[in-house]
PDB file of C-alpha atoms in Angstrom:
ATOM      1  CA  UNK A   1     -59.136 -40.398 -16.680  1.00  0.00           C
ATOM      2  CA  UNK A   2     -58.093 -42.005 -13.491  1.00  0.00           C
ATOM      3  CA  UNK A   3     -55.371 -43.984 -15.431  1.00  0.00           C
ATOM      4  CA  UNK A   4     -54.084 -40.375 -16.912  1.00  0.00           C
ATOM      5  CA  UNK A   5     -53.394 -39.240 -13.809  1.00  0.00           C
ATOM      6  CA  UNK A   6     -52.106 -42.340 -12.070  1.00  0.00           C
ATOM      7  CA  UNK A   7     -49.960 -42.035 -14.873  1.00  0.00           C
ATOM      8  CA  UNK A   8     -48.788 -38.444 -14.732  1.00  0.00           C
ATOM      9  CA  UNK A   9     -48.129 -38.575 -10.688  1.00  0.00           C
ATOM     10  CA  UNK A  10     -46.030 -42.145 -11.383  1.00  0.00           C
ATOM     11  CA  UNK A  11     -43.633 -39.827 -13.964  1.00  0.00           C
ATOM     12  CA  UNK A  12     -43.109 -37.064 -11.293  1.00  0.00           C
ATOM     13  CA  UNK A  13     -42.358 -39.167  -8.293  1.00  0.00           C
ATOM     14  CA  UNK A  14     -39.543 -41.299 -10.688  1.00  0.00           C
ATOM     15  CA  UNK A  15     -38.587 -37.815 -11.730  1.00  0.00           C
ATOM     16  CA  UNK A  16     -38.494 -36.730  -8.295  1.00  0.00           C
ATOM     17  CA  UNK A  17     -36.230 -39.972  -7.254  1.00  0.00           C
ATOM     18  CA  UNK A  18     -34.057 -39.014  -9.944  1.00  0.00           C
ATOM     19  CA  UNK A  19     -33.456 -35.235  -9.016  1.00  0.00           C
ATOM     20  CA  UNK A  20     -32.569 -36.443  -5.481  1.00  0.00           C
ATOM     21  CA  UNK A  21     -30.323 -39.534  -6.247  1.00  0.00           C
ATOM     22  CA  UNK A  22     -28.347 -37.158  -8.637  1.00  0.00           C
ATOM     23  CA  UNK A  23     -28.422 -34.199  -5.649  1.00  0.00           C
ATOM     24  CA  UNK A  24     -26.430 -36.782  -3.328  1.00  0.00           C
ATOM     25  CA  UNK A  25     -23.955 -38.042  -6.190  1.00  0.00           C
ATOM     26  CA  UNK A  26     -23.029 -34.577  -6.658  1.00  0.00           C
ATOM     27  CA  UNK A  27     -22.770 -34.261  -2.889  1.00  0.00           C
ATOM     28  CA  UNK A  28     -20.947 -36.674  -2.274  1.00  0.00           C
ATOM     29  CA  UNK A  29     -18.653 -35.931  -4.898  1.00  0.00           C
ATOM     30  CA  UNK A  30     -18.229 -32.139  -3.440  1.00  0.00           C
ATOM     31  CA  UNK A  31     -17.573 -33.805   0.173  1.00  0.00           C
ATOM     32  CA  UNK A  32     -14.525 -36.012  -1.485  1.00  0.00           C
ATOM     33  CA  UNK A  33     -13.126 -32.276  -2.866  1.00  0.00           C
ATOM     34  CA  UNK A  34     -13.985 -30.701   0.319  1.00  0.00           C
ATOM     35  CA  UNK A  35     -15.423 -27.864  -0.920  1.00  0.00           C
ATOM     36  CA  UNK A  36     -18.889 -28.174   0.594  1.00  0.00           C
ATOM     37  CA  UNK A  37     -17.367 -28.019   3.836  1.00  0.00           C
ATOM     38  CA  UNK A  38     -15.239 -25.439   3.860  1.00  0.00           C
ATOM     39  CA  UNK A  39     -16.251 -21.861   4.682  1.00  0.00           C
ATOM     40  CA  UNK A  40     -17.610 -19.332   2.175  1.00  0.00           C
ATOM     41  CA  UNK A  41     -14.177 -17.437   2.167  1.00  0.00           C
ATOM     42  CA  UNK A  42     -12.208 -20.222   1.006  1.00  0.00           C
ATOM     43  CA  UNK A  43     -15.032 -21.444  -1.371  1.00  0.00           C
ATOM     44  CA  UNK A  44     -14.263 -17.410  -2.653  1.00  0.00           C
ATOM     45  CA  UNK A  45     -10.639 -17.567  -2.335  1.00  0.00           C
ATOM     46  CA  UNK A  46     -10.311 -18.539  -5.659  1.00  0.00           C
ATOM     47  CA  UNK A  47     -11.678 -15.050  -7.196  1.00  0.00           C
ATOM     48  CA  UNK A  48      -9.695 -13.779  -5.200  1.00  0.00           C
ATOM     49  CA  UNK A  49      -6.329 -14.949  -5.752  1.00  0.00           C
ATOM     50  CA  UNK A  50      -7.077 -14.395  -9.342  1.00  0.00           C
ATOM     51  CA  UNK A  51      -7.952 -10.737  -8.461  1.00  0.00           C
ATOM     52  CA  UNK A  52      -4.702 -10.925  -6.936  1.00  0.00           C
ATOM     53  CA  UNK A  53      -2.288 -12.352  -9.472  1.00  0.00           C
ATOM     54  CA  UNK A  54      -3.962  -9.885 -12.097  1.00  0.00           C
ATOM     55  CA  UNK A  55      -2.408  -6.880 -10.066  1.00  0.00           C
ATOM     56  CA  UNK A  56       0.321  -8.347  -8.600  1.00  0.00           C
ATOM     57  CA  UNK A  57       2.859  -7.940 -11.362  1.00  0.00           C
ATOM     58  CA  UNK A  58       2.553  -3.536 -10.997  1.00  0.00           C
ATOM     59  CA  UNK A  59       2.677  -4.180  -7.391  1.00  0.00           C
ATOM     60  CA  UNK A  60       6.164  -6.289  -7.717  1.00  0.00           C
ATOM     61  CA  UNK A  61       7.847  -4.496  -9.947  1.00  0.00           C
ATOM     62  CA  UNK A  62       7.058  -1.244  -7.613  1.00  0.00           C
ATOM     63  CA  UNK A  63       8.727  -3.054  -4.674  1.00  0.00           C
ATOM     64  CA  UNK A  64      11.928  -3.927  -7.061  1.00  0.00           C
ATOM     65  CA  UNK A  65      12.070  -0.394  -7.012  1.00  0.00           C
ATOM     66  CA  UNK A  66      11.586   0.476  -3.764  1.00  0.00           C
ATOM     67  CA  UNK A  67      14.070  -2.195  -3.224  1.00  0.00           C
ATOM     68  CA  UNK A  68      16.477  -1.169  -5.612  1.00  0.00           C
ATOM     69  CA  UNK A  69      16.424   2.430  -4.513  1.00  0.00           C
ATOM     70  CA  UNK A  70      16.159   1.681  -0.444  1.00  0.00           C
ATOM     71  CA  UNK A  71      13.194   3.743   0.374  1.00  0.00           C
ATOM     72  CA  UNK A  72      10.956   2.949   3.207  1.00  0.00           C
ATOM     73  CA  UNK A  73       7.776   0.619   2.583  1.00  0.00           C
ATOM     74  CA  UNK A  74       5.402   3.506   3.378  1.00  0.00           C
ATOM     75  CA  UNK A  75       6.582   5.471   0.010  1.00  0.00           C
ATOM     76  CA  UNK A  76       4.304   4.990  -3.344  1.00  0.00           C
ATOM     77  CA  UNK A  77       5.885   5.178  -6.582  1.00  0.00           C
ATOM     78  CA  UNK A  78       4.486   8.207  -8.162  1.00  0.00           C
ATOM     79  CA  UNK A  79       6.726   8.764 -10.828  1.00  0.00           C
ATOM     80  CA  UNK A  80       8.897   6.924 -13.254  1.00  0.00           C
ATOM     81  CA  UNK A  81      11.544   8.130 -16.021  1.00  0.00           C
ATOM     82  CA  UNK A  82      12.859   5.776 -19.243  1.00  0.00           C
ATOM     83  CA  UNK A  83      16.720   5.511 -19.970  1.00  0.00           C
ATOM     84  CA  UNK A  84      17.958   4.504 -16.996  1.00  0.00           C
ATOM     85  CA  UNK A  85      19.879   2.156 -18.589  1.00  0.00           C
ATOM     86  CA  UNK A  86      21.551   4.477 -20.884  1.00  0.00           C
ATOM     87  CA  UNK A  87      21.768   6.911 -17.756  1.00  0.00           C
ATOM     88  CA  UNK A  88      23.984   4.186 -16.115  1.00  0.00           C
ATOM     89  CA  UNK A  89      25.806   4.035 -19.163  1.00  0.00           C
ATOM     90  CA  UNK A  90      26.045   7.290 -20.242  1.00  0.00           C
ATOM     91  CA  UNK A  91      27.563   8.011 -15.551  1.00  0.00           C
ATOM     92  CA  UNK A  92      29.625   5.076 -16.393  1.00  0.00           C
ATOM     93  CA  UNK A  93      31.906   6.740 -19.789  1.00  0.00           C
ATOM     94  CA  UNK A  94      31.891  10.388 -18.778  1.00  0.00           C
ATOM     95  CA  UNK A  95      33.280   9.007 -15.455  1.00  0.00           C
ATOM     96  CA  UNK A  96      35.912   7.394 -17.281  1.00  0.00           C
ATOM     97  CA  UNK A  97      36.698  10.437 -19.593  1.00  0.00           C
ATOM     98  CA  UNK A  98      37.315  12.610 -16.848  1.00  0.00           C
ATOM     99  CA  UNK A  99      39.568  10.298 -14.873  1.00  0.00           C
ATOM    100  CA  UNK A 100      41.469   9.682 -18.416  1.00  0.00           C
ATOM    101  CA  UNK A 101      41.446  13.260 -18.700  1.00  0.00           C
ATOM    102  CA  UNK A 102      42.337  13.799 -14.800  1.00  0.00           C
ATOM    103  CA  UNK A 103      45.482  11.389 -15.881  1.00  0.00           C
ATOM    104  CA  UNK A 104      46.720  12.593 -18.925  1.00  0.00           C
ATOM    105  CA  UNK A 105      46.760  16.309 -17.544  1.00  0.00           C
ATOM    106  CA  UNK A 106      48.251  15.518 -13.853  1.00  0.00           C
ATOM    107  CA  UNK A 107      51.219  13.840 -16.546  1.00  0.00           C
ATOM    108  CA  UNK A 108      51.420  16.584 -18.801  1.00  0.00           C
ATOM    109  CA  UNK A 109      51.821  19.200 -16.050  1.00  0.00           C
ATOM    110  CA  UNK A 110      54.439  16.874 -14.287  1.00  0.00           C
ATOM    111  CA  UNK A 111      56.071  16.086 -17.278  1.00  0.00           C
ATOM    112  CA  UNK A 112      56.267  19.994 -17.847  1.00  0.00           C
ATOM    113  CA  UNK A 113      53.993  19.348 -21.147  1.00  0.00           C
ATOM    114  CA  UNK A 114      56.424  21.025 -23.512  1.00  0.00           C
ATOM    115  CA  UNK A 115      59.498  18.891 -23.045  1.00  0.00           C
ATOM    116  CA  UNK A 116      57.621  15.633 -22.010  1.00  0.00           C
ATOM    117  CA  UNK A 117      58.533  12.756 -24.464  1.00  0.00           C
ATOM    118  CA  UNK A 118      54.940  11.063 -26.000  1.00  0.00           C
ATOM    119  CA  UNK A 119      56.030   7.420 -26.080  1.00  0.00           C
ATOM    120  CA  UNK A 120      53.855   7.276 -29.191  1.00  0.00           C
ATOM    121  CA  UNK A 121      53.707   8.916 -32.859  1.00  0.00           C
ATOM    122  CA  UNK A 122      50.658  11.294 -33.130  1.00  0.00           C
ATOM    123  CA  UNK A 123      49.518  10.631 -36.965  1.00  0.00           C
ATOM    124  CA  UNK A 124      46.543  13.585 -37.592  1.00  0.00           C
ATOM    125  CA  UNK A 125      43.611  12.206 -39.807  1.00  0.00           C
ATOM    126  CA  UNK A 126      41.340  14.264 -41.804  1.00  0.00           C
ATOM    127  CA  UNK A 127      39.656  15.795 -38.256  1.00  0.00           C
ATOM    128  CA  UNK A 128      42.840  17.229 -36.948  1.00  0.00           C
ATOM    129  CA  UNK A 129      45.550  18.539 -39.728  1.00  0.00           C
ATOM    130  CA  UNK A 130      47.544  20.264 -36.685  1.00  0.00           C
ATOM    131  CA  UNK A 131      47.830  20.069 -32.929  1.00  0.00           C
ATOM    132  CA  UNK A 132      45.777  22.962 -32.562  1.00  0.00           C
ATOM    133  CA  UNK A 133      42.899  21.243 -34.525  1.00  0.00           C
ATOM    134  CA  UNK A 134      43.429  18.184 -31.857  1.00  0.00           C
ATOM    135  CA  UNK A 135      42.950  20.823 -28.688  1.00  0.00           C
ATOM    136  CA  UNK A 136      39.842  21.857 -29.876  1.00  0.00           C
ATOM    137  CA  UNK A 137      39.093  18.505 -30.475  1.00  0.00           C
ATOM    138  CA  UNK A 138      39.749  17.684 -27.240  1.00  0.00           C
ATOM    139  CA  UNK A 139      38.121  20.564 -25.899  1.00  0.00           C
ATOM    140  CA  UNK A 140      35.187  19.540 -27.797  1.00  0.00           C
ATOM    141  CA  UNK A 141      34.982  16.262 -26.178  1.00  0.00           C
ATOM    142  CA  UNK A 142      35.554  17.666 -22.954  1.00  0.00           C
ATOM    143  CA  UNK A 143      32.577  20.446 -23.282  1.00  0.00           C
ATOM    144  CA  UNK A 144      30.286  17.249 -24.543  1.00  0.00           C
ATOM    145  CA  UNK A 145      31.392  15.291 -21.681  1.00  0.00           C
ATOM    146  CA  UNK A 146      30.232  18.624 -19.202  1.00  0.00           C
ATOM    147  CA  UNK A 147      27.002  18.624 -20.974  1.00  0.00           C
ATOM    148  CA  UNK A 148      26.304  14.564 -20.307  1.00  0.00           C
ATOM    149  CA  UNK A 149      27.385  14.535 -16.589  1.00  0.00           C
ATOM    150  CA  UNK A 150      25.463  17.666 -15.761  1.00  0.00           C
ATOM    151  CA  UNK A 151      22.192  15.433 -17.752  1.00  0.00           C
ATOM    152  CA  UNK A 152      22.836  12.602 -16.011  1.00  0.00           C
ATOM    153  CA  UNK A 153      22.733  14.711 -12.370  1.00  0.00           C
ATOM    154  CA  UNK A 154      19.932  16.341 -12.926  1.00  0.00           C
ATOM    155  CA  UNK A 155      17.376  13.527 -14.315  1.00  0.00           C
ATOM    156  CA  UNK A 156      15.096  12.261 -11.992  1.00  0.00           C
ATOM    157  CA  UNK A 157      14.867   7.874 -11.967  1.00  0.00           C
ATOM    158  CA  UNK A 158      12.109   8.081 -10.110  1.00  0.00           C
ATOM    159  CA  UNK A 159      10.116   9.771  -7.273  1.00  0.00           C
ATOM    160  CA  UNK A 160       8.312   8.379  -4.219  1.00  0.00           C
ATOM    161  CA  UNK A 161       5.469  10.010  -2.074  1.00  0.00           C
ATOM    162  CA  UNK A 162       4.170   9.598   1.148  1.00  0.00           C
ATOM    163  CA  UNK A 163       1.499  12.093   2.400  1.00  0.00           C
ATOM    164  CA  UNK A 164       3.303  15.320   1.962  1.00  0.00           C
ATOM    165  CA  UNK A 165       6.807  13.787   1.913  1.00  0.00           C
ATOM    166  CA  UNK A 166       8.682  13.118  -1.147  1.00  0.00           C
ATOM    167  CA  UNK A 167      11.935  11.332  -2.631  1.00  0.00           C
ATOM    168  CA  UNK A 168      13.441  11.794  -5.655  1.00  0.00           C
ATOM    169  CA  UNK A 169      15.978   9.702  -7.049  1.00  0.00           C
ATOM    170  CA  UNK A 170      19.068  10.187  -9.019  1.00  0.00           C
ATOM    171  CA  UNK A 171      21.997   8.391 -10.705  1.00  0.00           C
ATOM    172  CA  UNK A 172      24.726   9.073  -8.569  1.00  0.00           C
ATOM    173  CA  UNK A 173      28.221  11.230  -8.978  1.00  0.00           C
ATOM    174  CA  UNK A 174      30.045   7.646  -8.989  1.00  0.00           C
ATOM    175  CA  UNK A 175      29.292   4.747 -11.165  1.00  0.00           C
ATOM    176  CA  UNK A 176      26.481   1.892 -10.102  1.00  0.00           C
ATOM    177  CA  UNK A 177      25.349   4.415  -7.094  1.00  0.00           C
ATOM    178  CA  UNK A 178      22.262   6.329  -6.462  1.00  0.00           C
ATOM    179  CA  UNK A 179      21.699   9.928  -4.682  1.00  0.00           C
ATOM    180  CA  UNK A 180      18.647  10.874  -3.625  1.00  0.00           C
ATOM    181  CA  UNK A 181      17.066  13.904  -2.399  1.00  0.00           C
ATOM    182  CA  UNK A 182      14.424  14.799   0.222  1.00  0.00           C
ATOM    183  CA  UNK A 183      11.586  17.422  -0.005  1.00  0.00           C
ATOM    184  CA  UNK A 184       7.570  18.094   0.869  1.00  0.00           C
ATOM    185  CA  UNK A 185       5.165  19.096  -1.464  1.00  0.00           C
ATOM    186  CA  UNK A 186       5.446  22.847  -2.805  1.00  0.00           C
ATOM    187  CA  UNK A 187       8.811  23.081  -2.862  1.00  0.00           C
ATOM    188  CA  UNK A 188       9.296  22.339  -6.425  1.00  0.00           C
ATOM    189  CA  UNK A 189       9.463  25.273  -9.076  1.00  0.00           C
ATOM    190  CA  UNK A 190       9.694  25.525 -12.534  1.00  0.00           C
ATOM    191  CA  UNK A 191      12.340  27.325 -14.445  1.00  0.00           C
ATOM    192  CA  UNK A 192      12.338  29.309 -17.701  1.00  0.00           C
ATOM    193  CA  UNK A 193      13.331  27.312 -20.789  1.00  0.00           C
ATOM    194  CA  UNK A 194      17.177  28.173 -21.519  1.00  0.00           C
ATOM    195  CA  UNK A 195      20.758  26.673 -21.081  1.00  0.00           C
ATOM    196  CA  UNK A 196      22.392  23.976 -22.880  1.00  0.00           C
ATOM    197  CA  UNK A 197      20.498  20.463 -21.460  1.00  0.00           C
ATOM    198  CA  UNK A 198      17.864  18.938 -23.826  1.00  0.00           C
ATOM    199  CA  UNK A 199      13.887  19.021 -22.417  1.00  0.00           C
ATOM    200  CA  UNK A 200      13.956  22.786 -22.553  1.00  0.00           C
ATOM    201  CA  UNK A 201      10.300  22.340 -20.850  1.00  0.00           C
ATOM    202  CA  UNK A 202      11.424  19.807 -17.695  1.00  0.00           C
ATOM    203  CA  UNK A 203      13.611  21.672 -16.327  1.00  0.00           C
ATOM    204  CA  UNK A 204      12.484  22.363 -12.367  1.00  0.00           C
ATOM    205  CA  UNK A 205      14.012  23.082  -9.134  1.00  0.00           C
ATOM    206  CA  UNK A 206      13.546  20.784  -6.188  1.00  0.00           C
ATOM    207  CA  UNK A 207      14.733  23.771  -3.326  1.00  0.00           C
ATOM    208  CA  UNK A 208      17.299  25.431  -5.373  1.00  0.00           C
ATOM    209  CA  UNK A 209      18.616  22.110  -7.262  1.00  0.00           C
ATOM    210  CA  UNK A 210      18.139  21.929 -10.708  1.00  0.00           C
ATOM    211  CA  UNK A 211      16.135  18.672 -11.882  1.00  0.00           C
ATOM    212  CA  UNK A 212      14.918  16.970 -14.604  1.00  0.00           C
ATOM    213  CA  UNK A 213      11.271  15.786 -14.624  1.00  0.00           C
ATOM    214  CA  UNK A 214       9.361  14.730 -17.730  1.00  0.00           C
ATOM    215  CA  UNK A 215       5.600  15.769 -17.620  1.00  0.00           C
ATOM    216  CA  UNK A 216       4.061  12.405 -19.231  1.00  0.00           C
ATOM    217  CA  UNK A 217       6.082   9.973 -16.681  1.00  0.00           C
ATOM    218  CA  UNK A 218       4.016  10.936 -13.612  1.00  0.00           C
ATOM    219  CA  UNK A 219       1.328   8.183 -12.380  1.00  0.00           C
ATOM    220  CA  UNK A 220      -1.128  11.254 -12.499  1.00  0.00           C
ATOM    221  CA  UNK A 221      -0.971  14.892 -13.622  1.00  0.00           C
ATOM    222  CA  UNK A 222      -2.076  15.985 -10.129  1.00  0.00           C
ATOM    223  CA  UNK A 223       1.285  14.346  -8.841  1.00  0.00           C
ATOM    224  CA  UNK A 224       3.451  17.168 -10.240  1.00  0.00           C
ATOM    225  CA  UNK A 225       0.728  19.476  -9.001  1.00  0.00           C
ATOM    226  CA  UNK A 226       0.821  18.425  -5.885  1.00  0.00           C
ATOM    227  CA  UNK A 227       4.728  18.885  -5.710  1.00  0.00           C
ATOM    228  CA  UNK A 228       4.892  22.419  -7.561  1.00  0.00           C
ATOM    229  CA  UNK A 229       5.101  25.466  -5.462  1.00  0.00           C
ATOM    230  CA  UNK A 230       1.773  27.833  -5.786  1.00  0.00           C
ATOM    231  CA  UNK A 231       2.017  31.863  -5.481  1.00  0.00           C
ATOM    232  CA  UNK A 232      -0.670  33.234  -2.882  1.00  0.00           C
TER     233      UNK A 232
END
């Protein structure tokens, strides 16, 4: 019996011995990292730089905006519209057409149109068997070029909030620029489904302008509520 327990108290003390000796290698190794001597908030500051690299990309690509659009820092992104690539493009052709149209019609009417000499031969395809087919051709293209620029005016890029202040951007009247416009929250209306513009049910009013905004683009649906103008 006494040998038993001679035994038993033996096997805990070597156990003992070898909890501690492998405590201090593993302390010693921590010292060599210096981790056990730093503070708690930069033994943490892992987590949290993870935390931080999870929601940084939303966060950057909100302050290219910002950027790109020069509003203050104070501003949150509340809403954001697709296309704006094919906006640019679209503010970048009818641009073009009317200056070519500005051109050809400032040479016509100085020419006199009737006696001016075309330094080219007009051959009419299939769409135009006459000249008057090409006029309405042309004032075809001219009507579709209206309808584009008055789309690309009126839809909203993007719109920023801050408390009860609000800016909405636009694609500006020249090519590669930006317009923006200034409001507070209720002074945006909405306006009876009609005209010629596509998104019969966006069409609003930001103080008497006609704008664009798409319903599903908002960052919540209380943002547009927030903006819209309540009767009392």
């Amino acid at each position: 019996m006494f040998l038993l327990k001679a035994t038993q108290l033996c096997a805990r003390q070597s156990a003992l011995r070898a909890f501690r000796s492998s405590a201090s290698r593993v302390l010693a190794s921590l010292k060599q990292q210096n981790v056990v001597s730093a503070p708690c908030f930069l033994r943490i500051q892992p987590l949290s730089s993870t935390a931080a690299r999870l929601a940084s990309p939303k966060s950057m690509k909100e302050e290219h905006y910002r950027k790109k659009d020069k509003v203050p820092l104070d501003f949150r992104l509340v809403y954001r519209a697709p296309m704006e690539h094919y906006l640019a493009a679209c503010n970048v052709i009818s641009s073009f057409s009317f200056v070519a149209f500005a051109g050809i019609s400032s040479y016509a009417y100085l020419q006199h149109f009737h006696t001016m000499a075309v330094p080219f031969d007009i051959e009419y395809g299939t769409l135009t068997a006459n000249e008057n087919d090409l006029m309405v051709f042309l004032g075809f293209f001219l009507f579709a070029n209206v309808v584009i620029r008055l789309m690309v005016n009126r839809y909203t890029l993007r719109v920023y909030r801050n408390n009860e202040k609000y800016i909405a951007v636009f694609e500006g009247y020249l090519p590669f620029t930006r317009r923006q416009i200034q409001f507070k929250g209720g002074e945006v209306s909405a306006v009876p489904e009609g005209g010629i513009l596509p998104w019969q049910d966006a069409r609003y009013k930001i103080n008497d302008k006609p704008v664009l905004l798409l319903d599903g683009n908002f960052r919540t649906p209380s943002e547009l509520n927030a903006m819209m103008k309540h009767e009392r």
